[in-house]
Amino acid sequence: MTSHYRPEVDGLRAVAVVPVIFFHAGFDTFSGGYVGVDIFFVISGYLITGIIYNEIVERNFSIVNFYERRARRILPALFFVSVVCLAVAWVWMLPEEFESLSQSLIAVNLFISNIHFWQDTDYFAGPAEMKPFLHTWSLAVEEQFYLFFPLFMLLVGRIRKGLLISLLILGFFASLALSEYASRHHPSANFYLLPTRAWELLAGAIVAIYLHRNRARLSPWASNLGGMCGLALLLYAIFTFDQSIPFPGLWALIPILGTVLILLFAGERDVAGSVLSLKPVVGIGLISYSAYLWHQPVFAFARERSLGPISHTDFILLSILSLLLAWFSWRYIEQPFRNRRLFTRPQIFKTALATSCLMIGVGFYGTYTQGIPWRFNGELEHLVMVRSQKRINAECQSTPGNLRSLQEACVYNESGGRTVVVWGDSQATPLVGPVADRVDALGMKVKQFVYTNCLPIAGYTRSDEPECGRHNEQVLEYILGDDNVEIVVMLGRYPLQFEGVSFNNGEGGIEHDEAVRAVPMDRLDIADDRLRVDMVGALLRETVEAMVNAGKKVVLIYPVPEVGWDVPYLLVKEKLFGVDRFSPLSTSYEVFKQRSETSYEQISKVEEHNNLLKIEPARLFCDTYLPSRCATQIDGDILYYDNNHLSLSGASILVSQIFEEMSDKGWVSDEELRLSMLSDGSAGEAMQGEETKHLRGETR
């Protein structure tokens, strides 16, 4: 039976948690360390099912007892870590991050954090490594599984053992098949949701039922072979897998099979079991749950506190700190609450309910107040407000999984007869307000066609998002088919997708968001980068030529200089932590030129035309205010609201230049230019005062 203590299983927990910690610490050697979560799932299914099945067979299983054990095991340490996180976040986290933390805190206490993080597709959400509660998605998967599985076992647990295992195997393969399909078609849902993870828990459940009163008596060589093969499979996955593998799915069979083999064959007398039973390994395994809870917040808050990249040495020290905190919470939180003589069942349930309600209440308050901004003094208010500009019109742009039809596009100055289209990725969104203000006096309306990380090029798409391509085809068709469209403003972050790598400014400003590549819609699997970029560049030329030849006036904007740092975030952190800045924040002009060389080359190939105006933001921001540098702030004005998107101030400067050059080209008269200048700026004031609303009252 499976109820006796197996030290090698605690050792297996150590094999699961240490790679997860090192993976999240960014050590490339542990590129597959994320499989530690899958190992945990199998172990959990094995241990919990072993207890449930044994009690069902002995006719003393109780649902109430089961959930009491789960509450004692899971909740005390989780609550303790959550309280500490809230205290640190109160001091260190800016409103936006605190609001995000508050939302996840609600999800954590409702055990739906996997669903929350799956749906958290907001482009403006911070990098995953900055979310202290991100790792709780796996706890949510387990608790959702154990909401139904004990009831299932209660109904069928007493049928013939072979038939029960057959039913579980059927569920195993159904979930695995769904996981393999979703790994290629719905990767985010596949990673986070129970239906595509259940097979991993069921793998452990099947082993537990098979071994119940049936511990196989194998020869030493067979046990050694089985255990060593299992350990080898785990090590193979941990050290060779990376984030490019569709996961989970069939690839996940490798660590799952490895865990199953260890559970089946490893024992204290064979090599694998002996290694896993070593006292230091078992010791880490005993505190593995608390270590798992602590490591992500420790890393996230270290990144919050740091103004630059964290070294590997620092991450090793942070990992050790996570283990020390884990020992403390295991010794003084986990252990006491498991003792029924110290805490009775009613006390456990009442305390759990009260604490959960309190946490959810705090989460709702933090969300409702948008991060409790009054925690900071007025000196930081301006910088915080600049960061909040990313919310403006965010609901007007399409994102993966949330494609807005063209009929749903936001319209500004709706009474206008002629139309200006702003077309591009999220870098185009900040231009909408200043453009709308400028053309309001000219009797023109503005339509916003923005898709996150989707360049304004017909016939192209993101390497990971076919909907982007379909969106662009529809936009071009609309522009060519509507005689009211006079001007099209095009802006996209070409360097990101042409180069296919995120930006590093060489001075400590390193983006952590995953980069995507620009690919032709009919060549999604193209591998030759030079050919790929040339083909997408040709599609850009065809897109622009189709519009200018149809009589549309096109403003084609070269790349906006990327920054690497989240500008207002870094500046407010410096003030918060008492760091003096003796010169304005800026980046290397030379680095920008190298980064954007390919983009400039492709945009420059677009043939000149009377209906085409090319604008270079770098002429405004680089080698002007600071020699050989690209400015991110001018006096008290911040030019970016994050690491690559222009703020209201930056966008207004760029739009002013656009209208000056449109006047020079004869697209607008001197009188129209004067009128547009008189109306300019009203949107800015409205945006500053109502960050989350549309720029103008007539927006729909």
XYZ file of C-alpha atoms in Angstrom, residues 201-700:
500
model
C -2.261 14.229 -11.771
C -4.014 11.116 -13.074
C -0.632 9.550 -13.847
C 0.205 9.691 -10.145
C -3.289 8.488 -9.234
C -2.935 5.433 -11.463
C 0.402 4.539 -9.853
C -1.054 4.932 -6.357
C -3.978 2.602 -7.039
C -1.773 0.089 -8.824
C 0.677 -0.022 -5.900
C -2.016 -0.229 -3.231
C -1.260 -3.447 -1.326
C 0.683 -4.512 -4.404
C 4.226 -3.239 -3.992
C 6.094 -5.007 -6.749
C 8.903 -7.289 -5.585
C 11.488 -6.871 -8.293
C 15.043 -8.041 -8.563
C 17.658 -5.463 -7.570
C 18.804 -4.987 -11.168
C 15.232 -4.321 -12.359
C 14.596 -1.806 -9.583
C 17.907 -0.116 -10.302
C 17.185 0.026 -14.028
C 13.684 1.399 -13.575
C 14.720 4.011 -11.023
C 17.793 5.127 -12.946
C 15.826 5.401 -16.200
C 13.271 7.536 -14.393
C 15.930 9.812 -12.950
C 17.650 10.054 -16.344
C 14.400 11.112 -18.027
C 13.883 13.840 -15.421
C 17.420 15.154 -15.785
C 17.114 15.059 -19.575
C 13.967 17.199 -19.452
C 15.379 19.623 -16.867
C 18.617 20.284 -18.745
C 17.553 20.054 -22.416
C 13.989 21.347 -22.622
C 13.432 25.040 -23.184
C 10.558 27.426 -23.708
C 10.354 26.698 -27.445
C 8.903 23.232 -26.816
C 5.089 23.025 -27.067
C 4.265 22.214 -23.452
C 2.565 20.359 -21.926
C 1.672 17.779 -24.549
C 3.475 14.713 -25.801
C 6.804 16.257 -24.803
C 5.625 16.303 -21.201
C 5.465 12.500 -21.283
C 9.231 12.469 -20.727
C 9.242 14.019 -17.215
C 5.905 12.401 -16.378
C 7.187 8.943 -17.320
C 10.394 9.639 -15.411
C 8.434 10.479 -12.265
C 6.199 7.429 -12.687
C 9.220 5.123 -13.053
C 10.737 6.481 -9.840
C 7.468 6.042 -7.966
C 7.151 2.481 -9.282
C 10.708 1.233 -8.906
C 12.847 3.466 -6.703
C 13.441 2.405 -3.115
C 15.971 2.960 -0.372
C 18.041 -0.043 -1.546
C 18.551 0.922 -5.219
C 20.776 3.655 -6.621
C 18.083 6.183 -7.575
C 16.218 5.680 -4.316
C 19.412 5.947 -2.291
C 20.331 9.237 -3.954
C 16.846 10.644 -3.453
C 16.839 9.451 0.164
C 19.964 11.369 1.134
C 19.179 13.541 4.153
C 20.000 16.911 2.501
C 17.827 15.994 -0.493
C 14.968 14.804 1.725
C 15.364 17.951 3.820
C 14.790 20.167 0.792
C 11.885 17.971 -0.190
C 10.230 18.429 3.191
C 10.249 22.214 2.787
C 9.542 22.104 -0.955
C 6.007 23.474 -0.696
C 7.132 26.530 1.238
C 10.172 26.880 -1.036
C 7.860 26.899 -4.029
C 5.668 29.542 -2.379
C 8.577 31.795 -1.447
C 10.867 31.753 -4.454
C 8.661 33.665 -6.910
C 7.858 36.557 -4.518
C 11.506 36.782 -3.450
C 12.638 37.039 -7.079
C 9.820 39.395 -8.074
C 10.428 41.811 -5.223
C 14.176 41.700 -5.775
C 13.516 42.820 -9.335
C 11.168 45.492 -8.005
C 13.880 46.819 -5.697
C 16.719 46.598 -8.188
C 17.293 49.460 -10.637
C 19.306 47.252 -12.974
C 19.833 43.618 -13.958
C 20.349 41.128 -11.143
C 23.506 39.024 -11.381
C 23.649 35.235 -11.200
C 25.472 35.558 -7.888
C 22.600 37.615 -6.525
C 20.110 35.040 -7.746
C 22.028 32.276 -5.996
C 21.834 34.283 -2.767
C 18.128 34.934 -3.371
C 17.592 31.203 -3.926
C 19.293 30.468 -0.617
C 17.092 33.122 1.002
C 14.041 31.374 -0.442
C 15.127 28.104 1.155
C 15.765 29.783 4.506
C 12.335 31.405 4.432
C 10.914 28.033 3.421
C 12.463 26.355 6.440
C 11.074 29.069 8.705
C 7.520 28.800 7.388
C 7.698 24.982 7.348
C 8.899 24.902 10.951
C 6.727 27.639 12.448
C 3.702 27.778 10.139
C 3.183 24.482 8.323
C 4.048 22.107 11.152
C 1.995 23.720 13.941
C -1.144 23.997 11.816
C -0.980 20.320 10.910
C -1.095 19.445 14.590
C -4.737 18.726 15.524
C -3.950 19.182 19.207
C -2.955 22.790 18.579
C -5.675 23.713 16.093
C -9.036 21.976 15.896
C -11.046 21.430 12.742
C -13.506 24.286 13.480
C -10.604 26.625 14.154
C -8.947 25.700 10.870
C -12.101 26.186 8.799
C -13.163 29.425 10.518
C -9.693 30.933 10.336
C -9.328 29.928 6.693
C -12.684 31.465 5.777
C -12.014 34.699 7.665
C -8.505 35.093 6.247
C -9.650 34.369 2.700
C -12.431 36.953 2.986
C -9.950 39.497 4.334
C -7.499 38.823 1.513
C -10.236 39.069 -1.107
C -11.410 42.329 0.453
C -7.909 43.789 0.297
C -7.655 42.609 -3.292
C -10.910 44.289 -4.275
C -9.859 47.522 -2.570
C -6.484 47.538 -4.304
C -8.187 46.905 -7.631
C -10.956 49.473 -7.103
C -8.484 52.218 -6.162
C -6.167 51.267 -9.051
C -3.270 50.380 -6.775
C -3.902 52.744 -3.859
C -1.893 55.627 -5.371
C -2.238 57.766 -2.235
C 0.514 55.635 -0.692
C 2.972 57.953 -2.456
C 3.601 61.664 -1.991
C 2.932 64.372 -4.562
C 6.522 64.438 -5.814
C 5.989 61.047 -7.462
C 2.474 61.769 -8.685
C 3.514 63.124 -12.088
C 5.648 60.085 -12.918
C 2.898 57.724 -11.803
C 0.427 59.615 -13.998
C 2.704 59.224 -17.016
C 2.793 55.467 -16.481
C -0.995 55.413 -16.314
C -1.206 56.812 -19.840
C -0.814 53.288 -21.149
C -4.430 52.759 -20.141
C -5.708 55.447 -22.492
C -7.607 53.835 -25.346
C -6.116 50.435 -24.481
C -9.620 48.994 -24.768
C -9.754 50.318 -28.354
C -7.039 48.016 -29.654
C -7.154 44.364 -30.580
C -5.051 41.824 -28.702
C -4.460 38.098 -29.244
C -7.731 36.359 -28.473
C -9.627 39.666 -28.496
C -9.901 40.782 -32.115
C -12.090 43.851 -32.541
C -14.019 44.016 -35.796
C -13.546 47.138 -37.894
C -17.126 48.088 -37.110
C -16.179 48.198 -33.422
C -13.195 50.471 -34.011
C -13.049 53.553 -31.809
C -13.990 56.747 -33.629
C -13.074 60.283 -32.568
C -14.650 63.550 -33.736
C -17.504 61.436 -34.972
C -19.312 64.331 -36.632
C -16.420 64.859 -39.038
C -17.000 64.018 -42.668
C -13.523 63.126 -43.857
C -11.523 60.378 -42.140
C -8.010 59.946 -40.806
C -7.023 56.347 -40.072
C -4.365 55.587 -37.469
C -3.124 52.098 -38.341
C -0.453 50.110 -36.542
C 0.525 48.280 -33.402
C 0.298 49.643 -29.860
C 2.973 52.249 -30.638
C 0.350 53.955 -32.798
C -2.166 54.311 -29.954
C -0.493 57.336 -28.262
C -0.775 59.256 -31.557
C -4.559 58.932 -31.731
C -5.383 61.649 -29.206
C -3.062 64.352 -30.556
C -4.112 63.553 -34.135
C -7.792 63.681 -33.176
C -7.333 67.092 -31.570
C -5.430 68.436 -34.550
C -7.999 67.402 -37.155
C -11.076 68.260 -35.103
C -10.917 71.897 -36.246
C -10.543 70.636 -39.829
C -13.831 68.732 -39.704
C -12.169 65.314 -39.796
C -12.765 62.225 -37.711
C -10.203 59.612 -36.680
C -10.539 55.844 -36.730
C -8.174 53.743 -34.643
C -7.132 50.420 -36.181
C -4.566 49.086 -33.732
C -3.599 45.476 -33.042
C -1.003 44.766 -30.368
C 2.384 43.787 -31.808
C 0.879 43.779 -35.316
C 2.721 45.913 -37.877
C 0.564 47.831 -40.403
C 1.422 45.608 -43.359
C -1.079 43.656 -45.455
C -0.071 40.108 -46.322
C 2.164 39.784 -43.262
C 1.443 38.427 -39.780
C 3.087 37.837 -36.411
C 4.864 34.504 -36.211
C 2.616 33.520 -33.309
C -0.664 35.186 -34.279
C -2.484 34.541 -37.615
C -5.331 36.876 -36.580
C -2.923 39.795 -36.957
C -2.644 39.130 -40.677
C -6.378 38.809 -41.167
C -6.883 42.094 -39.296
C -4.483 43.912 -41.616
C -6.124 42.528 -44.741
C -9.466 43.876 -43.522
C -7.973 47.285 -42.658
C -6.414 47.707 -46.111
C -9.653 46.645 -47.774
C -11.555 49.215 -45.721
C -9.093 52.027 -46.518
C -9.187 51.329 -50.250
C -12.960 50.949 -50.282
C -13.956 54.063 -48.321
C -13.744 57.308 -50.289
C -13.959 59.314 -47.050
C -10.544 58.072 -45.919
C -8.064 60.814 -46.842
C -5.067 60.292 -44.569
C -3.530 57.111 -43.149
C -0.958 57.382 -40.343
C 1.142 54.198 -40.065
C 3.364 53.344 -37.121
C 4.704 50.023 -35.924
C 7.586 48.665 -33.907
C 9.440 47.244 -36.908
C 12.822 46.512 -35.218
C 11.234 44.106 -32.727
C 9.722 41.895 -35.396
C 12.317 42.335 -38.128
C 15.150 41.382 -35.768
C 13.058 38.861 -33.832
C 14.733 39.701 -30.506
C 13.782 41.997 -27.640
C 15.774 45.159 -27.046
C 18.907 45.590 -24.945
C 20.212 49.155 -24.796
C 23.641 47.981 -23.652
C 23.477 50.088 -20.508
C 21.338 47.912 -18.265
C 17.989 48.489 -19.963
C 16.968 45.004 -21.022
C 13.482 44.030 -22.118
C 12.178 40.730 -20.856
C 9.078 40.393 -23.020
C 9.144 37.575 -25.518
C 9.910 38.789 -29.033
C 7.978 37.745 -32.130
C 8.952 37.715 -35.797
C 7.343 39.283 -38.846
C 6.498 36.616 -41.440
C 4.554 36.534 -44.722
C 1.114 35.012 -44.230
C 1.846 32.332 -46.828
C 5.293 31.495 -45.399
C 4.727 31.145 -41.651
C 7.578 28.651 -41.281
C 10.222 30.610 -43.196
C 13.618 30.171 -41.521
C 15.924 32.440 -43.554
C 15.838 35.749 -41.659
C 17.233 37.840 -44.521
C 14.697 36.441 -46.967
C 11.931 36.769 -44.376
C 12.609 40.457 -43.784
C 12.938 41.180 -47.505
C 9.604 39.505 -48.167
C 7.866 41.454 -45.397
C 9.532 44.654 -46.646
C 8.143 43.966 -50.124
C 4.685 43.549 -48.597
C 5.115 46.918 -46.841
C 5.923 48.543 -50.193
C 2.900 46.917 -51.804
C 0.662 48.065 -48.940
C 1.784 51.686 -49.160
C 1.736 51.749 -52.965
C -1.823 50.398 -53.038
C -2.982 53.258 -50.823
C -1.090 56.138 -52.447
C -2.094 54.968 -55.926
C -5.713 54.970 -54.726
C -5.376 58.635 -53.795
C -4.860 58.171 -50.048
C -2.294 60.346 -48.315
C -0.004 58.101 -46.273
C 2.185 59.153 -43.331
C 4.753 56.364 -42.963
C 6.664 56.687 -39.685
C 10.121 55.223 -39.177
C 10.844 53.410 -35.879
C 10.397 55.250 -32.615
C 13.660 54.840 -30.637
C 13.346 51.991 -28.180
C 14.560 52.642 -24.656
C 15.062 49.346 -22.815
C 14.171 50.914 -19.468
C 10.613 51.522 -18.394
C 11.269 55.262 -18.210
C 8.756 56.572 -15.633
C 9.073 53.358 -13.642
C 12.849 53.751 -13.365
C 12.612 57.447 -12.533
C 10.003 56.971 -9.833
C 11.986 54.070 -8.365
C 15.078 56.249 -8.191
C 13.136 58.875 -6.273
C 11.493 56.267 -4.075
C 14.827 54.710 -3.111
C 16.748 58.000 -2.821
C 18.945 57.582 -5.912
C 20.193 60.913 -7.273
C 20.165 61.486 -11.041
C 22.673 64.049 -12.337
C 21.753 63.955 -16.038
C 18.551 63.245 -17.990
C 17.816 59.612 -18.738
C 18.828 58.797 -22.315
C 20.053 55.987 -24.550
C 22.758 55.610 -27.175
C 21.926 56.972 -30.622
C 24.462 54.582 -32.120
C 22.731 51.579 -30.527
C 19.416 52.809 -31.951
C 20.892 53.116 -35.437
C 22.295 49.599 -35.269
C 19.020 48.221 -33.924
C 16.882 49.920 -36.593
C 19.221 49.549 -39.579
C 17.145 46.807 -41.195
C 13.892 48.670 -40.548
C 15.264 51.863 -42.092
C 16.500 49.901 -45.080
C 13.077 48.363 -45.750
C 11.089 51.571 -45.177
C 13.527 53.529 -47.357
C 12.759 51.178 -50.245
C 9.165 52.441 -50.320
C 9.148 54.668 -53.408
C 8.589 58.378 -52.961
C 5.193 59.695 -54.045
C 3.247 62.935 -53.832
C 0.820 61.113 -51.525
C 3.553 59.731 -49.275
C 5.200 61.449 -46.317
C 7.973 59.729 -44.372
C 8.618 60.855 -40.797
C 11.677 60.036 -38.678
C 11.076 60.315 -34.909
C 14.827 59.959 -34.346
C 15.349 63.379 -35.951
C 13.294 64.808 -33.083
C 14.584 62.807 -30.136
C 18.130 61.702 -31.021
C 21.282 63.845 -31.236
C 19.153 66.938 -30.614
C 18.631 67.567 -26.921
C 21.706 65.512 -26.003
C 24.700 64.862 -28.312
C 24.834 61.253 -29.578
C 21.964 60.317 -27.279
C 18.250 59.639 -27.677
C 16.280 61.603 -25.100
C 13.618 60.067 -22.900
C 12.848 63.254 -20.996
C 12.960 66.961 -21.797
C 13.054 69.157 -18.729
C 10.003 67.995 -16.763
C 8.347 66.197 -19.691
C 8.657 62.425 -19.904
C 8.658 61.238 -23.537
C 7.781 57.578 -22.900
C 5.227 55.854 -20.711
C 7.229 52.615 -20.666
C 10.213 51.188 -22.532
C 9.111 51.849 -26.110
C 5.724 53.652 -26.248
C 5.635 57.432 -26.494
C 3.871 59.295 -23.715
C 1.319 62.017 -24.378
C 4.162 64.568 -24.421
C 6.306 62.503 -26.785
C 3.394 61.721 -29.096
C 2.354 65.386 -29.209
C 5.864 66.396 -30.302
C 5.801 63.777 -33.051
C 2.300 64.725 -34.244
C 3.274 68.415 -34.341
C 6.157 67.494 -36.627
C 3.836 65.432 -38.825
C 1.511 68.388 -39.338
C 4.400 70.757 -40.033
C 5.636 68.427 -42.771
C 2.124 67.869 -44.112
C 1.881 71.654 -44.445
C 5.232 71.777 -46.250
C 3.973 69.098 -48.616
C 0.758 71.024 -49.280
C -1.571 68.493 -47.677
C -2.933 71.120 -45.300
C -3.091 74.860 -45.875
C -1.446 77.425 -43.616
C -4.882 78.301 -42.279
C -5.662 74.637 -41.544
C -2.312 74.266 -39.833
C -3.054 77.309 -37.685
C -6.501 75.962 -36.765
C -5.070 72.562 -35.897
C -2.474 74.157 -33.658
C -5.141 76.131 -31.803
C -7.073 72.938 -31.007
C -3.980 70.964 -30.064
C -3.488 70.145 -26.376
C -7.043 69.774 -25.144
C -6.815 66.032 -25.408
C -3.659 66.044 -23.348
C -5.339 67.736 -20.442
C -8.268 65.354 -20.617
C -5.946 62.360 -20.740
C -3.971 63.538 -17.745
C -7.139 63.939 -15.702
C -8.993 60.817 -16.797
C -6.391 58.234 -17.615
C -8.654 55.302 -18.232
C -11.265 57.078 -20.357
C -11.291 57.832 -24.056
C -9.613 60.965 -25.251
C -12.807 62.635 -26.352
C -16.397 62.474 -25.216
C -17.685 61.418 -28.637
C -15.597 58.238 -28.691
C -17.573 55.084 -29.195
